[in-house]
XYZ file of C-alpha atoms in Angstrom:
93
model
C 99.659 103.406 92.818
C 101.225 106.809 91.737
C 101.488 105.661 88.067
C 97.904 104.286 88.287
C 96.815 107.983 89.470
C 99.031 109.799 87.025
C 97.911 107.846 83.852
C 95.344 108.681 81.406
C 93.437 105.507 81.604
C 91.435 105.149 84.706
C 91.012 101.470 84.379
C 94.075 100.969 86.512
C 93.193 103.257 89.011
C 90.150 100.968 89.893
C 92.642 97.840 90.320
C 95.117 99.193 92.652
C 92.655 101.391 94.566
C 90.817 98.138 95.125
C 94.294 96.168 96.098
C 95.068 98.809 98.744
C 91.366 98.538 100.189
C 91.770 94.701 100.567
C 95.360 95.264 101.857
C 94.170 97.655 104.241
C 91.410 95.459 105.428
C 93.715 92.483 105.571
C 96.186 94.445 107.575
C 93.829 95.448 110.406
C 92.431 91.817 110.509
C 96.017 90.669 110.761
C 97.203 93.263 113.286
C 94.284 91.439 116.096
C 95.071 88.107 114.911
C 98.937 88.120 114.508
C 99.568 86.905 117.887
C 97.811 83.614 117.067
C 98.679 82.958 113.334
C 102.160 83.355 113.557
C 102.406 80.315 115.434
C 101.264 78.442 112.401
C 103.912 76.915 110.167
C 104.482 78.641 106.876
C 102.144 81.502 107.925
C 104.573 84.251 106.566
C 105.009 82.126 102.907
C 100.943 82.073 102.962
C 100.589 85.307 103.598
C 103.212 86.149 100.832
C 101.184 84.180 98.192
C 97.951 85.642 99.256
C 99.379 89.077 98.583
C 100.676 88.068 95.233
C 97.381 86.826 94.401
C 95.745 89.741 95.234
C 98.151 91.705 92.732
C 98.124 89.368 90.094
C 97.339 90.904 86.708
C 94.519 88.540 86.038
C 90.816 88.917 86.195
C 90.159 86.699 89.165
C 92.758 88.318 91.245
C 92.122 88.387 95.022
C 91.786 92.135 95.193
C 88.603 91.613 92.845
C 87.352 88.519 94.236
C 87.363 89.621 97.945
C 86.320 93.307 97.051
C 83.294 92.428 95.134
C 82.150 89.221 97.250
C 83.075 90.291 101.003
C 83.862 93.918 101.568
C 81.708 95.515 99.205
C 78.713 93.991 100.401
C 79.691 94.606 104.367
C 80.309 98.385 103.492
C 76.730 98.657 101.356
C 75.147 97.168 104.435
C 76.671 99.392 106.951
C 77.778 102.589 105.184
C 75.050 104.534 106.495
C 75.535 103.638 110.143
C 79.269 104.595 109.964
C 78.107 108.001 108.186
C 76.100 108.540 111.091
C 78.351 108.093 113.800
C 81.194 109.918 111.951
C 78.665 112.941 111.766
C 77.884 112.609 115.171
C 81.579 112.475 116.142
C 82.284 115.523 113.844
C 79.502 117.711 115.539
C 80.499 116.781 119.129
C 84.053 117.661 118.391
């Protein structure tokens, strides 16, 4: 990520920042469901393959697919509500 930020081309910045957004959402979801998921056989192997797919240097990698089809639409639907709640919290604090 640091190499992507420091490079002169900004194309790789988008790629790695998209990966980190997907990884962050995955980590939060895994935190709440890990107590059930680790009972599945080959869960950690599947998790490793999923993360490799998310960083694969191809146009159809997991980060791009998940971000554009799941995360971005959800964010665009709810971002105004989140901004209002955060604005209210910051004024109360």
